[in-house]
Amino acid sequence: MSASAMTATERRAIASLALVYAFRMLGLFSLLPVLAIYGDDYQYSTPMLIGVALGIYGLGQACLQLPMGMLSDWLGRKPVIVCGLLLFAAGGLIAAGSDNIFSVIAGRLLQGAGAIASTLTALMADLTREQHRSKAMAAIGGSIGVSFAVAMIGGPALAAVVGLSGLFLSTSILALIGIGIVIFLVPTPGRPHRDDRTQAMGTMLVRCIRDPQLMRLNVGIFCLHAVLMAIFVVVPGILLTQGMAVGHHWKVYLPVMGLAFVLMLPLMIAAETRGKARPVFLLAIGVLAASLAAAALYGAGFWWFALTLLCFFLAFNLLEASLPSLVSKTVYPGGKGTAMGVYSSFQFLGAFCGGALGGWLAGYWGASAVFVAAAVLASAWLILAWGMVAPQASQSLVLTWQFGKWDGVRLRDEVMALAGAIELTVIEKEQMAYLRVSDRFDTGQLPEDLEIRR
């Protein structure tokens, strides 16, 4: 096998984790097109409380992504993910049995407490080598995109049959299926090597916040999800005014997101294999800002608006896949979970703020104002991102050994002492380890009984 090809473990990790993401996000997205419609049936329901029920999930995610990510650095990824999915399932059960809007809000908040996005992303980074990281993140992005499309089509249809309570119950069922996938299908990594300066949780958090390169990426994901939520306050209404019934909106979203995903792949390959990560990243932010500014002219007609959506999702998908990969390459060894926790907190906080800002602007000044404000925010992000430094050039090696010759502790002690070693992830059950090294690493210094898989 070529060292540049994915291993069976990497393929299994990508497929299974993308499936966990898909099931979890399908349960979330399926409620978006129906909660506001059916919410009036609950006792004490008001438009404001329905809005709280929609947004409280993101607020819970923003508050708890960081603690969950930090815990995963100490307790391991899988236990944290399983606990998070159990909380998500419990929240769905509470909401399913509710007859008043306050119980629904409590259930949605508990679902948000299952904040495992950062831990899932960190686990994906643990189980894949750097040269395959962006492809792994793209697979997650693709699974989320497919979940969104399926939810937009299936959510209203399912709710019409089983009601909103049945839809909440289905989110719990999907979460339980996700637990089975995590336990039985996702590979189990060993504890990653930890930098001596990252032993204390507070120290890890301070390092993440004080690192200017990481904070550029954190602010970036805040801006990206803020503009996404802001414009989707008005996009469905624009499609309605252009003669497309709600039941047919998927005919726009599905081809636009699908084509955007296909078009982003050549750009991602260029960024990863030709050392063009920085220019491609900045280009994507520029396209994002330009598409948002162009969307303010939505009155020019349906096809103009569809084209701006295509450009927006092309940039969005590329940035959504690139940002977590850049975080995983930039963060210090042993701090992925903490860094991804900070990153995900910014992401969900951006979604919460973007939705609120978009609704406020749309109510006072209309849809064009929302697009203009989003374009301004994206332009400000471009200015901030201009000073980014591409992560250190490195490569990943797959190390194997005969059963019983090495254990995780001894392997880390000896290999991480070698000049040029950056990070090591050990999978003891499969007698395999992923070693990230700098360009100056000499493979001849590896112990003789460790083999490099070709």
PDB file of C-alpha atoms in Angstrom, residues 49-245:
ATOM      1  CA  LEU A  49     -40.918  31.483  22.943  1.00  0.00           C
ATOM      2  CA  ILE A  50     -40.999  29.499  19.707  1.00  0.00           C
ATOM      3  CA  GLY A  51     -37.908  31.440  18.660  1.00  0.00           C
ATOM      4  CA  VAL A  52     -36.284  30.618  22.004  1.00  0.00           C
ATOM      5  CA  ALA A  53     -37.102  26.936  21.445  1.00  0.00           C
ATOM      6  CA  LEU A  54     -35.366  27.086  18.083  1.00  0.00           C
ATOM      7  CA  GLY A  55     -32.291  28.976  19.291  1.00  0.00           C
ATOM      8  CA  ILE A  56     -31.709  27.526  22.743  1.00  0.00           C
ATOM      9  CA  TYR A  57     -30.099  24.433  21.205  1.00  0.00           C
ATOM     10  CA  GLY A  58     -27.323  26.529  19.658  1.00  0.00           C
ATOM     11  CA  LEU A  59     -26.797  28.451  22.881  1.00  0.00           C
ATOM     12  CA  GLY A  60     -26.403  25.202  24.810  1.00  0.00           C
ATOM     13  CA  GLN A  61     -23.916  23.980  22.225  1.00  0.00           C
ATOM     14  CA  ALA A  62     -21.890  27.201  22.424  1.00  0.00           C
ATOM     15  CA  CYS A  63     -21.656  27.014  26.221  1.00  0.00           C
ATOM     16  CA  LEU A  64     -20.656  23.342  26.470  1.00  0.00           C
ATOM     17  CA  GLN A  65     -18.522  22.610  23.403  1.00  0.00           C
ATOM     18  CA  LEU A  66     -15.405  23.762  25.227  1.00  0.00           C
ATOM     19  CA  PRO A  67     -15.900  21.761  28.455  1.00  0.00           C
ATOM     20  CA  MET A  68     -16.762  18.625  26.455  1.00  0.00           C
ATOM     21  CA  GLY A  69     -13.731  19.086  24.196  1.00  0.00           C
ATOM     22  CA  MET A  70     -11.433  19.592  27.166  1.00  0.00           C
ATOM     23  CA  LEU A  71     -12.851  16.504  28.871  1.00  0.00           C
ATOM     24  CA  SER A  72     -12.182  14.467  25.740  1.00  0.00           C
ATOM     25  CA  ASP A  73      -8.483  15.364  25.973  1.00  0.00           C
ATOM     26  CA  TRP A  74      -8.448  13.826  29.458  1.00  0.00           C
ATOM     27  CA  LEU A  75     -11.071  11.079  29.487  1.00  0.00           C
ATOM     28  CA  GLY A  76     -10.865   9.987  25.862  1.00  0.00           C
ATOM     29  CA  ARG A  77     -13.039  10.835  22.853  1.00  0.00           C
ATOM     30  CA  LYS A  78     -15.487   7.935  22.811  1.00  0.00           C
ATOM     31  CA  PRO A  79     -16.831   8.218  26.399  1.00  0.00           C
ATOM     32  CA  VAL A  80     -17.547  11.921  25.874  1.00  0.00           C
ATOM     33  CA  ILE A  81     -19.275  11.298  22.532  1.00  0.00           C
ATOM     34  CA  VAL A  82     -21.484   8.543  23.978  1.00  0.00           C
ATOM     35  CA  CYS A  83     -22.495  10.746  26.944  1.00  0.00           C
ATOM     36  CA  GLY A  84     -23.291  13.611  24.578  1.00  0.00           C
ATOM     37  CA  LEU A  85     -25.514  11.421  22.408  1.00  0.00           C
ATOM     38  CA  LEU A  86     -27.315  10.139  25.521  1.00  0.00           C
ATOM     39  CA  LEU A  87     -28.064  13.739  26.539  1.00  0.00           C
ATOM     40  CA  PHE A  88     -29.293  14.472  23.005  1.00  0.00           C
ATOM     41  CA  ALA A  89     -31.593  11.441  23.128  1.00  0.00           C
ATOM     42  CA  ALA A  90     -32.903  12.389  26.588  1.00  0.00           C
ATOM     43  CA  GLY A  91     -33.684  15.908  25.402  1.00  0.00           C
ATOM     44  CA  GLY A  92     -35.640  14.522  22.469  1.00  0.00           C
ATOM     45  CA  LEU A  93     -37.694  12.331  24.809  1.00  0.00           C
ATOM     46  CA  ILE A  94     -38.520  15.283  27.080  1.00  0.00           C
ATOM     47  CA  ALA A  95     -39.603  17.399  24.096  1.00  0.00           C
ATOM     48  CA  ALA A  96     -41.609  14.492  22.636  1.00  0.00           C
ATOM     49  CA  GLY A  97     -43.653  14.185  25.842  1.00  0.00           C
ATOM     50  CA  SER A  98     -44.243  17.918  26.219  1.00  0.00           C
ATOM     51  CA  ASP A  99     -47.598  19.676  26.115  1.00  0.00           C
ATOM     52  CA  ASN A 100     -46.267  23.170  26.793  1.00  0.00           C
ATOM     53  CA  ILE A 101     -43.602  25.291  25.143  1.00  0.00           C
ATOM     54  CA  PHE A 102     -41.460  25.544  28.295  1.00  0.00           C
ATOM     55  CA  SER A 103     -40.932  21.773  28.369  1.00  0.00           C
ATOM     56  CA  VAL A 104     -39.987  21.882  24.701  1.00  0.00           C
ATOM     57  CA  ILE A 105     -37.426  24.582  25.488  1.00  0.00           C
ATOM     58  CA  ALA A 106     -36.029  22.426  28.323  1.00  0.00           C
ATOM     59  CA  GLY A 107     -35.768  19.429  26.000  1.00  0.00           C
ATOM     60  CA  ARG A 108     -34.047  21.488  23.310  1.00  0.00           C
ATOM     61  CA  LEU A 109     -31.616  22.882  25.881  1.00  0.00           C
ATOM     62  CA  LEU A 110     -30.764  19.350  27.039  1.00  0.00           C
ATOM     63  CA  GLN A 111     -30.214  18.325  23.415  1.00  0.00           C
ATOM     64  CA  GLY A 112     -27.824  21.249  23.101  1.00  0.00           C
ATOM     65  CA  ALA A 113     -26.000  20.068  26.221  1.00  0.00           C
ATOM     66  CA  GLY A 114     -24.911  17.028  24.203  1.00  0.00           C
ATOM     67  CA  ALA A 115     -22.242  19.233  22.642  1.00  0.00           C
ATOM     68  CA  ILE A 116     -19.989  16.712  20.905  1.00  0.00           C
ATOM     69  CA  ALA A 117     -19.169  18.385  17.593  1.00  0.00           C
ATOM     70  CA  SER A 118     -15.706  19.420  18.798  1.00  0.00           C
ATOM     71  CA  THR A 119     -14.984  15.939  20.156  1.00  0.00           C
ATOM     72  CA  LEU A 120     -16.141  14.242  16.944  1.00  0.00           C
ATOM     73  CA  THR A 121     -13.880  16.528  14.936  1.00  0.00           C
ATOM     74  CA  ALA A 122     -10.952  15.898  17.276  1.00  0.00           C
ATOM     75  CA  LEU A 123     -11.500  12.134  17.003  1.00  0.00           C
ATOM     76  CA  MET A 124     -11.522  12.405  13.221  1.00  0.00           C
ATOM     77  CA  ALA A 125      -8.216  14.272  13.439  1.00  0.00           C
ATOM     78  CA  ASP A 126      -6.814  11.573  15.761  1.00  0.00           C
ATOM     79  CA  LEU A 127      -7.704   8.788  13.337  1.00  0.00           C
ATOM     80  CA  THR A 128      -6.590  10.345  10.040  1.00  0.00           C
ATOM     81  CA  ARG A 129      -3.219  11.483   8.791  1.00  0.00           C
ATOM     82  CA  GLU A 130      -2.669  15.107   7.858  1.00  0.00           C
ATOM     83  CA  GLN A 131      -2.669  14.546   4.096  1.00  0.00           C
ATOM     84  CA  HIS A 132      -6.178  13.061   4.366  1.00  0.00           C
ATOM     85  CA  ARG A 133      -7.523  15.501   6.960  1.00  0.00           C
ATOM     86  CA  SER A 134      -9.298  17.855   4.584  1.00  0.00           C
ATOM     87  CA  LYS A 135     -10.845  14.946   2.704  1.00  0.00           C
ATOM     88  CA  ALA A 136     -12.118  13.617   6.023  1.00  0.00           C
ATOM     89  CA  MET A 137     -13.574  17.007   6.956  1.00  0.00           C
ATOM     90  CA  ALA A 138     -15.087  17.287   3.475  1.00  0.00           C
ATOM     91  CA  ALA A 139     -16.797  13.939   4.052  1.00  0.00           C
ATOM     92  CA  ILE A 140     -18.291  15.352   7.252  1.00  0.00           C
ATOM     93  CA  GLY A 141     -19.330  18.490   5.422  1.00  0.00           C
ATOM     94  CA  GLY A 142     -20.910  16.381   2.707  1.00  0.00           C
ATOM     95  CA  SER A 143     -22.790  14.276   5.244  1.00  0.00           C
ATOM     96  CA  ILE A 144     -24.130  17.439   6.881  1.00  0.00           C
ATOM     97  CA  GLY A 145     -25.178  18.802   3.483  1.00  0.00           C
ATOM     98  CA  VAL A 146     -26.982  15.588   2.607  1.00  0.00           C
ATOM     99  CA  SER A 147     -28.646  15.580   6.038  1.00  0.00           C
ATOM    100  CA  PHE A 148     -29.867  19.115   5.475  1.00  0.00           C
ATOM    101  CA  ALA A 149     -31.357  18.251   2.088  1.00  0.00           C
ATOM    102  CA  VAL A 150     -33.034  15.066   3.364  1.00  0.00           C
ATOM    103  CA  ALA A 151     -34.398  16.922   6.409  1.00  0.00           C
ATOM    104  CA  MET A 152     -35.877  19.733   4.315  1.00  0.00           C
ATOM    105  CA  ILE A 153     -37.749  17.143   2.266  1.00  0.00           C
ATOM    106  CA  GLY A 154     -38.607  14.551   4.912  1.00  0.00           C
ATOM    107  CA  GLY A 155     -39.181  16.708   8.016  1.00  0.00           C
ATOM    108  CA  PRO A 156     -42.519  18.234   7.005  1.00  0.00           C
ATOM    109  CA  ALA A 157     -43.751  14.939   5.510  1.00  0.00           C
ATOM    110  CA  LEU A 158     -42.893  12.945   8.655  1.00  0.00           C
ATOM    111  CA  ALA A 159     -44.384  15.582  10.959  1.00  0.00           C
ATOM    112  CA  ALA A 160     -47.642  15.430   8.986  1.00  0.00           C
ATOM    113  CA  VAL A 161     -47.888  11.700   9.827  1.00  0.00           C
ATOM    114  CA  VAL A 162     -46.525  11.421  13.388  1.00  0.00           C
ATOM    115  CA  GLY A 163     -46.769  15.014  14.598  1.00  0.00           C
ATOM    116  CA  LEU A 164     -44.046  17.076  16.219  1.00  0.00           C
ATOM    117  CA  SER A 165     -43.854  14.677  19.184  1.00  0.00           C
ATOM    118  CA  GLY A 166     -43.100  11.811  16.813  1.00  0.00           C
ATOM    119  CA  LEU A 167     -40.463  13.903  15.105  1.00  0.00           C
ATOM    120  CA  PHE A 168     -38.768  14.651  18.438  1.00  0.00           C
ATOM    121  CA  LEU A 169     -38.881  10.925  19.228  1.00  0.00           C
ATOM    122  CA  SER A 170     -37.182  10.174  15.908  1.00  0.00           C
ATOM    123  CA  THR A 171     -34.274  12.447  16.909  1.00  0.00           C
ATOM    124  CA  SER A 172     -33.766  10.305  20.027  1.00  0.00           C
ATOM    125  CA  ILE A 173     -33.828   7.109  17.963  1.00  0.00           C
ATOM    126  CA  LEU A 174     -31.219   8.528  15.582  1.00  0.00           C
ATOM    127  CA  ALA A 175     -29.012   9.466  18.558  1.00  0.00           C
ATOM    128  CA  LEU A 176     -29.197   5.917  19.943  1.00  0.00           C
ATOM    129  CA  ILE A 177     -28.234   4.513  16.543  1.00  0.00           C
ATOM    130  CA  GLY A 178     -25.289   6.909  16.611  1.00  0.00           C
ATOM    131  CA  ILE A 179     -24.163   5.460  19.951  1.00  0.00           C
ATOM    132  CA  GLY A 180     -24.097   1.984  18.419  1.00  0.00           C
ATOM    133  CA  ILE A 181     -21.964   3.257  15.533  1.00  0.00           C
ATOM    134  CA  VAL A 182     -19.501   4.925  17.923  1.00  0.00           C
ATOM    135  CA  ILE A 183     -19.122   1.806  20.077  1.00  0.00           C
ATOM    136  CA  PHE A 184     -18.957  -0.869  17.383  1.00  0.00           C
ATOM    137  CA  LEU A 185     -17.741   0.788  14.160  1.00  0.00           C
ATOM    138  CA  VAL A 186     -15.535   3.780  15.017  1.00  0.00           C
ATOM    139  CA  PRO A 187     -11.873   2.788  15.668  1.00  0.00           C
ATOM    140  CA  THR A 188     -10.577   3.484  19.168  1.00  0.00           C
ATOM    141  CA  PRO A 189      -7.386   5.578  19.256  1.00  0.00           C
ATOM    142  CA  GLY A 190      -4.919   5.555  22.104  1.00  0.00           C
ATOM    143  CA  ARG A 191      -4.326   8.651  24.143  1.00  0.00           C
ATOM    144  CA  PRO A 192      -2.469  11.206  21.979  1.00  0.00           C
ATOM    145  CA  HIS A 193       0.951  12.454  23.049  1.00  0.00           C
ATOM    146  CA  ARG A 194       0.562  15.443  25.341  1.00  0.00           C
ATOM    147  CA  ASP A 195       2.870  18.434  25.483  1.00  0.00           C
ATOM    148  CA  ASP A 196       4.141  18.898  29.063  1.00  0.00           C
ATOM    149  CA  ARG A 197       2.771  22.449  29.010  1.00  0.00           C
ATOM    150  CA  THR A 198      -0.770  21.231  28.390  1.00  0.00           C
ATOM    151  CA  GLN A 199      -1.290  19.161  31.513  1.00  0.00           C
ATOM    152  CA  ALA A 200      -3.623  21.637  33.210  1.00  0.00           C
ATOM    153  CA  MET A 201      -6.976  22.335  31.565  1.00  0.00           C
ATOM    154  CA  GLY A 202      -6.619  26.047  32.310  1.00  0.00           C
ATOM    155  CA  THR A 203      -3.224  26.105  30.631  1.00  0.00           C
ATOM    156  CA  MET A 204      -4.622  24.404  27.531  1.00  0.00           C
ATOM    157  CA  LEU A 205      -7.444  26.931  27.323  1.00  0.00           C
ATOM    158  CA  VAL A 206      -5.111  29.911  27.762  1.00  0.00           C
ATOM    159  CA  ARG A 207      -2.822  28.608  25.013  1.00  0.00           C
ATOM    160  CA  CYS A 208      -5.776  28.284  22.627  1.00  0.00           C
ATOM    161  CA  ILE A 209      -7.064  31.781  23.322  1.00  0.00           C
ATOM    162  CA  ARG A 210      -3.653  33.462  23.208  1.00  0.00           C
ATOM    163  CA  ASP A 211      -2.584  31.795  19.954  1.00  0.00           C
ATOM    164  CA  PRO A 212      -3.242  34.404  17.211  1.00  0.00           C
ATOM    165  CA  GLN A 213      -3.389  31.816  14.434  1.00  0.00           C
ATOM    166  CA  LEU A 214      -5.985  29.713  16.258  1.00  0.00           C
ATOM    167  CA  MET A 215      -8.029  32.810  17.138  1.00  0.00           C
ATOM    168  CA  ARG A 216      -8.110  33.884  13.482  1.00  0.00           C
ATOM    169  CA  LEU A 217      -9.676  30.518  12.697  1.00  0.00           C
ATOM    170  CA  ASN A 218     -12.098  30.781  15.631  1.00  0.00           C
ATOM    171  CA  VAL A 219     -13.280  34.221  14.542  1.00  0.00           C
ATOM    172  CA  GLY A 220     -13.554  32.845  11.017  1.00  0.00           C
ATOM    173  CA  ILE A 221     -15.977  30.060  11.946  1.00  0.00           C
ATOM    174  CA  PHE A 222     -17.996  32.594  13.981  1.00  0.00           C
ATOM    175  CA  CYS A 223     -18.352  34.810  10.903  1.00  0.00           C
ATOM    176  CA  LEU A 224     -19.096  31.877   8.593  1.00  0.00           C
ATOM    177  CA  HIS A 225     -22.008  30.573  10.651  1.00  0.00           C
ATOM    178  CA  ALA A 226     -23.245  34.047  11.542  1.00  0.00           C
ATOM    179  CA  VAL A 227     -23.733  34.909   7.862  1.00  0.00           C
ATOM    180  CA  LEU A 228     -25.289  31.492   7.172  1.00  0.00           C
ATOM    181  CA  MET A 229     -27.944  31.866   9.869  1.00  0.00           C
ATOM    182  CA  ALA A 230     -28.548  35.525   9.044  1.00  0.00           C
ATOM    183  CA  ILE A 231     -29.323  34.966   5.383  1.00  0.00           C
ATOM    184  CA  PHE A 232     -31.543  31.952   6.051  1.00  0.00           C
ATOM    185  CA  VAL A 233     -33.860  34.245   7.941  1.00  0.00           C
ATOM    186  CA  VAL A 234     -34.768  35.717   4.521  1.00  0.00           C
ATOM    187  CA  VAL A 235     -33.821  33.173   1.831  1.00  0.00           C
ATOM    188  CA  PRO A 236     -37.006  31.042   2.158  1.00  0.00           C
ATOM    189  CA  GLY A 237     -39.164  34.158   1.903  1.00  0.00           C
ATOM    190  CA  ILE A 238     -37.337  35.319  -1.214  1.00  0.00           C
ATOM    191  CA  LEU A 239     -37.937  31.964  -2.884  1.00  0.00           C
ATOM    192  CA  LEU A 240     -41.626  32.307  -2.017  1.00  0.00           C
ATOM    193  CA  THR A 241     -41.836  35.760  -3.586  1.00  0.00           C
ATOM    194  CA  GLN A 242     -40.196  34.390  -6.715  1.00  0.00           C
ATOM    195  CA  GLY A 243     -43.016  31.892  -7.162  1.00  0.00           C
ATOM    196  CA  MET A 244     -41.631  28.737  -5.531  1.00  0.00           C
ATOM    197  CA  ALA A 245     -43.889  27.027  -2.996  1.00  0.00           C
TER     198      ALA A 245
END
